[in-house]
Coordinates of C-alpha atoms in Angstrom, one line a residue:
M1 CA -20.7 -13.1 -2.1
P2 CA -18.0 -13.8 0.5
G3 CA -14.5 -13.7 -0.9
A4 CA -15.7 -12.4 -4.2
H5 CA -14.1 -9.3 -5.7
I6 CA -15.7 -8.1 -8.9
R7 CA -14.3 -5.1 -10.7
T8 CA -15.8 -3.3 -13.7
I9 CA -14.2 -0.3 -15.3
A10 CA -16.1 2.1 -17.5
L11 CA -14.1 3.3 -20.4
T12 CA -15.4 5.4 -23.3
A13 CA -14.7 4.5 -26.9
A14 CA -12.8 7.8 -27.1
G15 CA -10.7 6.8 -24.1
L16 CA -9.8 3.5 -25.7
L17 CA -8.9 5.2 -29.0
T18 CA -6.7 7.6 -27.1
A19 CA -4.9 4.7 -25.4
V20 CA -4.2 3.2 -28.7
T21 CA -3.1 6.2 -30.7
L22 CA -1.3 8.1 -27.9
P23 CA 0.4 5.4 -25.8
L24 CA 2.8 7.9 -24.3
A25 CA 0.2 10.4 -23.1
A26 CA 0.0 11.2 -19.4
A27 CA -2.4 9.0 -17.5
G28 CA -5.7 10.6 -16.6
P29 CA -7.7 10.1 -13.3
A30 CA -8.6 6.5 -12.5
S31 CA -11.9 5.4 -14.0
A32 CA -14.9 4.8 -11.7
T33 CA -15.0 1.2 -10.5
T34 CA -17.7 -1.1 -9.0
T35 CA -16.9 -3.9 -6.6
A36 CA -18.9 -6.7 -4.9
Y37 CA -18.4 -4.8 -1.6
D38 CA -20.1 -1.6 -2.6
S39 CA -23.5 -2.6 -1.2
T40 CA -22.1 -4.1 2.0
Y41 CA -18.6 -3.1 3.2
Y42 CA -18.5 0.3 1.5
K43 CA -22.2 1.1 1.5
N44 CA -21.8 4.2 3.8
A45 CA -19.0 5.6 1.5
I46 CA -20.6 5.2 -1.9
G47 CA -21.5 8.5 -3.4
K48 CA -19.4 10.6 -1.1
T49 CA -16.4 12.8 -2.0
G50 CA -13.6 14.7 -0.3
A51 CA -13.5 15.0 3.5
S52 CA -16.8 13.2 3.8
L53 CA -15.5 10.2 1.9
K54 CA -12.3 10.1 3.9
S55 CA -14.2 10.2 7.2
S56 CA -16.6 7.4 6.1
L57 CA -13.7 5.3 4.9
H58 CA -11.9 5.9 8.2
T59 CA -14.9 4.6 10.1
I60 CA -15.1 1.5 7.8
V61 CA -11.5 0.4 7.8
S62 CA -10.9 1.1 11.5
S63 CA -12.9 -1.9 12.3
Q64 CA -10.1 -4.5 12.2
T65 CA -8.5 -7.4 14.0
K66 CA -5.0 -6.4 15.1
I67 CA -2.1 -8.8 15.1
S68 CA 1.3 -8.8 16.9
Y69 CA 4.5 -7.8 15.3
S70 CA 5.9 -11.3 15.7
A71 CA 2.8 -12.7 14.0
V72 CA 3.5 -10.5 10.9
W73 CA 6.3 -12.8 9.9
D74 CA 4.0 -15.7 9.2
A75 CA 1.2 -13.5 7.8
L76 CA 3.5 -12.1 5.2
K77 CA 4.4 -15.6 4.1
V78 CA 0.7 -15.9 3.1
T79 CA -0.2 -12.4 1.9
D80 CA 2.9 -12.1 -0.3
Q81 CA 3.3 -15.7 -1.5
D82 CA 4.8 -16.0 -4.9
P83 CA 1.9 -17.2 -7.1
N84 CA 4.3 -19.3 -9.1
N85 CA 6.2 -20.9 -6.1
S86 CA 4.4 -21.5 -2.8
N87 CA 7.7 -21.8 -1.0
N88 CA 8.6 -18.2 -1.7
V89 CA 7.4 -14.6 -1.2
I90 CA 7.7 -11.7 -3.6
L91 CA 9.8 -8.9 -2.2
L92 CA 8.7 -5.3 -2.4
Y93 CA 11.0 -2.9 -4.3
S94 CA 13.2 -5.6 -5.8
G95 CA 10.4 -7.9 -7.1
V96 CA 12.7 -10.9 -6.2
S97 CA 11.1 -14.2 -5.3
R98 CA 12.8 -15.5 -2.2
A99 CA 12.3 -18.5 0.1
K100 CA 9.9 -17.9 2.9
S101 CA 12.4 -19.6 5.3
L102 CA 14.9 -16.8 4.7
N103 CA 13.2 -14.3 7.0
G104 CA 15.6 -12.6 9.3
G105 CA 18.1 -9.8 9.5
D106 CA 21.2 -11.1 7.6
T107 CA 22.4 -10.3 4.1
G108 CA 20.3 -12.4 1.7
D109 CA 17.3 -12.5 4.1
W110 CA 14.0 -10.6 3.9
N111 CA 12.5 -8.6 6.7
R112 CA 9.4 -6.6 7.5
E113 CA 9.3 -3.3 5.6
H114 CA 7.1 -0.5 7.1
T115 CA 6.1 1.3 3.9
W116 CA 4.9 4.1 6.1
A117 CA 8.2 4.5 7.9
K118 CA 7.6 3.7 11.6
S119 CA 9.6 6.8 12.7
H120 CA 7.1 9.1 10.8
G121 CA 4.7 9.5 13.7
D122 CA 7.0 7.5 16.1
F123 CA 4.7 4.5 16.3
G124 CA 7.5 1.9 16.1
E125 CA 6.3 -1.7 16.2
V126 CA 3.3 -1.2 18.4
T127 CA 0.2 -3.2 17.7
G128 CA -1.8 -1.1 15.4
P129 CA 0.0 1.1 12.9
G130 CA 3.3 -0.8 13.6
T131 CA 1.7 -4.1 12.7
D132 CA -0.9 -3.2 10.1
L133 CA -0.5 -5.7 7.2
H134 CA -1.9 -3.2 4.7
H135 CA 1.5 -1.4 4.7
L136 CA 3.9 -4.1 5.9
R137 CA 5.6 -6.0 3.1
P138 CA 8.6 -8.4 2.8
A139 CA 11.7 -6.7 1.5
D140 CA 15.3 -7.6 1.0
V141 CA 17.3 -6.6 4.1
Q142 CA 19.8 -4.5 2.3
V143 CA 17.3 -2.7 0.0
N144 CA 15.1 -2.1 3.1
S145 CA 18.1 -0.5 4.8
V146 CA 18.7 1.8 1.8
R147 CA 15.1 2.9 1.9
G148 CA 15.3 3.5 5.7
N149 CA 12.7 6.1 6.7
K150 CA 13.0 8.2 3.5
D151 CA 10.0 9.8 2.0
F152 CA 8.9 8.9 -1.5
D153 CA 9.8 11.0 -4.6
N154 CA 11.2 10.6 -8.1
G155 CA 14.8 10.5 -8.9
G156 CA 18.2 9.4 -7.6
S157 CA 20.7 6.7 -8.3
T158 CA 20.2 3.0 -8.8
V159 CA 19.7 0.9 -5.7
T160 CA 21.8 -2.2 -5.8
G161 CA 19.5 -5.2 -5.9
G162 CA 16.5 -2.9 -6.0
G163 CA 14.9 -4.0 -9.2
G164 CA 15.3 -0.6 -10.8
S165 CA 14.5 1.4 -7.6
L166 CA 16.3 4.7 -7.1
T167 CA 17.4 6.7 -4.1
D168 CA 19.1 10.0 -3.1
S169 CA 19.9 11.6 0.2
D170 CA 16.2 12.3 1.2
S171 CA 13.9 10.2 -0.9
F172 CA 13.3 6.7 -2.4
E173 CA 11.6 5.8 -5.7
P174 CA 10.4 2.2 -6.0
R175 CA 10.6 0.2 -9.2
D176 CA 7.8 1.0 -11.6
A177 CA 5.8 -2.2 -10.8
D178 CA 5.6 -1.2 -7.1
K179 CA 4.9 2.5 -7.3
G180 CA 1.1 2.2 -7.2
D181 CA 1.3 -0.4 -4.4
V182 CA 3.4 2.0 -2.3
A183 CA 1.1 5.0 -3.0
R184 CA -2.1 3.1 -2.1
M185 CA -0.5 1.7 1.1
I186 CA 0.6 5.2 2.2
L187 CA -2.8 6.7 1.5
Y188 CA -4.5 3.8 3.4
M189 CA -2.5 4.6 6.4
A190 CA -3.5 8.3 6.2
V191 CA -7.2 7.2 6.2
R192 CA -6.9 4.5 8.9
Y193 CA -4.8 6.5 11.4
D194 CA -6.3 9.9 12.0
G195 CA -5.2 10.6 15.6
G196 CA -8.4 9.5 17.2
D197 CA -7.2 6.1 18.6
G198 CA -4.2 7.2 20.6
F199 CA -1.8 7.1 17.6
A200 CA -0.5 10.0 15.5
D201 CA -2.6 11.6 12.8
L202 CA -0.8 10.3 9.7
E203 CA -1.1 12.5 6.6
P204 CA 0.6 12.8 3.2
N205 CA 2.3 16.1 2.3
E206 CA 4.4 17.7 -0.3
K207 CA 7.7 17.4 1.5
V208 CA 10.6 15.1 1.9
S209 CA 12.8 14.8 5.0
N210 CA 9.7 14.7 7.2
G211 CA 11.8 12.9 9.9
S212 CA 9.7 11.9 13.0
A213 CA 6.7 14.1 12.0
P214 CA 3.6 12.1 11.2
Y215 CA 3.8 13.0 7.5
M216 CA 4.9 11.3 4.3
G217 CA 5.7 12.8 1.0
K218 CA 5.3 13.6 -1.7
L219 CA 1.6 13.5 -2.2
S220 CA 1.6 14.7 -5.8
V221 CA 4.1 12.0 -6.7
L222 CA 2.1 9.3 -4.8
K223 CA -1.0 10.3 -6.7
Q224 CA 0.8 10.1 -10.0
W225 CA 2.2 6.7 -9.1
S226 CA -1.2 5.4 -8.1
D227 CA -2.7 6.5 -11.4
E228 CA 0.2 5.2 -13.6
D229 CA 0.4 1.8 -11.8
P230 CA -3.2 0.6 -11.2
P231 CA -3.9 -2.3 -8.8
S232 CA -2.4 -5.6 -10.0
A233 CA -3.9 -9.1 -9.5
F234 CA -1.2 -9.7 -6.9
E235 CA -2.2 -6.6 -5.0
E236 CA -5.9 -7.4 -5.2
K237 CA -5.4 -10.9 -4.0
R238 CA -3.2 -9.6 -1.1
N239 CA -6.0 -7.2 -0.1
Q240 CA -8.5 -10.1 -0.1
V241 CA -6.3 -12.4 2.0
I242 CA -5.8 -9.6 4.6
Y243 CA -9.6 -9.1 4.7
D244 CA -10.6 -12.8 4.8
T245 CA -7.9 -14.2 7.1
Y246 CA -6.2 -11.6 9.2
Q247 CA -7.4 -8.0 9.8
H248 CA -10.9 -8.3 8.2
N249 CA -10.5 -4.8 6.8
R250 CA -9.7 -3.6 3.3
N251 CA -7.5 -1.0 1.5
P252 CA -10.2 1.0 -0.2
F253 CA -7.7 2.5 -2.7
I254 CA -7.1 -1.0 -4.2
D255 CA -10.9 -1.5 -4.6
H256 CA -11.5 2.1 -5.7
P257 CA -8.4 3.7 -7.1
E258 CA -10.5 6.7 -8.2
W259 CA -11.0 7.6 -4.5
V260 CA -7.4 8.8 -4.3
E261 CA -8.3 11.8 -6.5
S262 CA -11.6 12.2 -4.9
I263 CA -10.0 12.7 -1.5
W264 CA -6.8 14.4 -2.4

């Protein structure tokens, strides 16, 4: 059914009991999910694992409509609209609701954050990876500047205005509510851009300070974040809007979080 997004999660009674009696236990692998797209959009990926799954997903998500970098401004005003205030967008990292009209480059404005830093693979703002809405989010200008092109890892000192985000000399840790979003955006980019379409082969690794190399770390941390912060209603709606209105492709790790562990 067009536009529909149905998710069911299989949980055992023992798993539910554990969640109740041990609320501080480490999160386990994401449970298997079923979506309305499994028999259509994802039909060639269902049942696969590892490299075969990654290859199938690459083929699926690579079929997309590309937009210009200037068009990203208006697109983000729709994809990231505050569900409680249609005049605002929700900013990545800080969680602040800010007027759509305050897009720009000055203090107090929001701008276009490349979650996969555009210097990691040197793709800049080119149509393709530089304009892919699945990793572009509105962010406070100053917080975005603090993040810069740092890799993702745990730890650091508090980022002013960052909603609880932390940073140190070589890494950035988003606030808890955005950790899973960030992880799934990074892993989408690694599946979508594999070097076969003239752009760099983007891959997660276990390093920070990756510089201009087409890598983003740390993979083990990103996997943990994806598991501990499952897709929210906001993230799922965003995925749907990008699919329905703009790029007509999906972030598979929002629909199937368990595929993170299956591939990596």
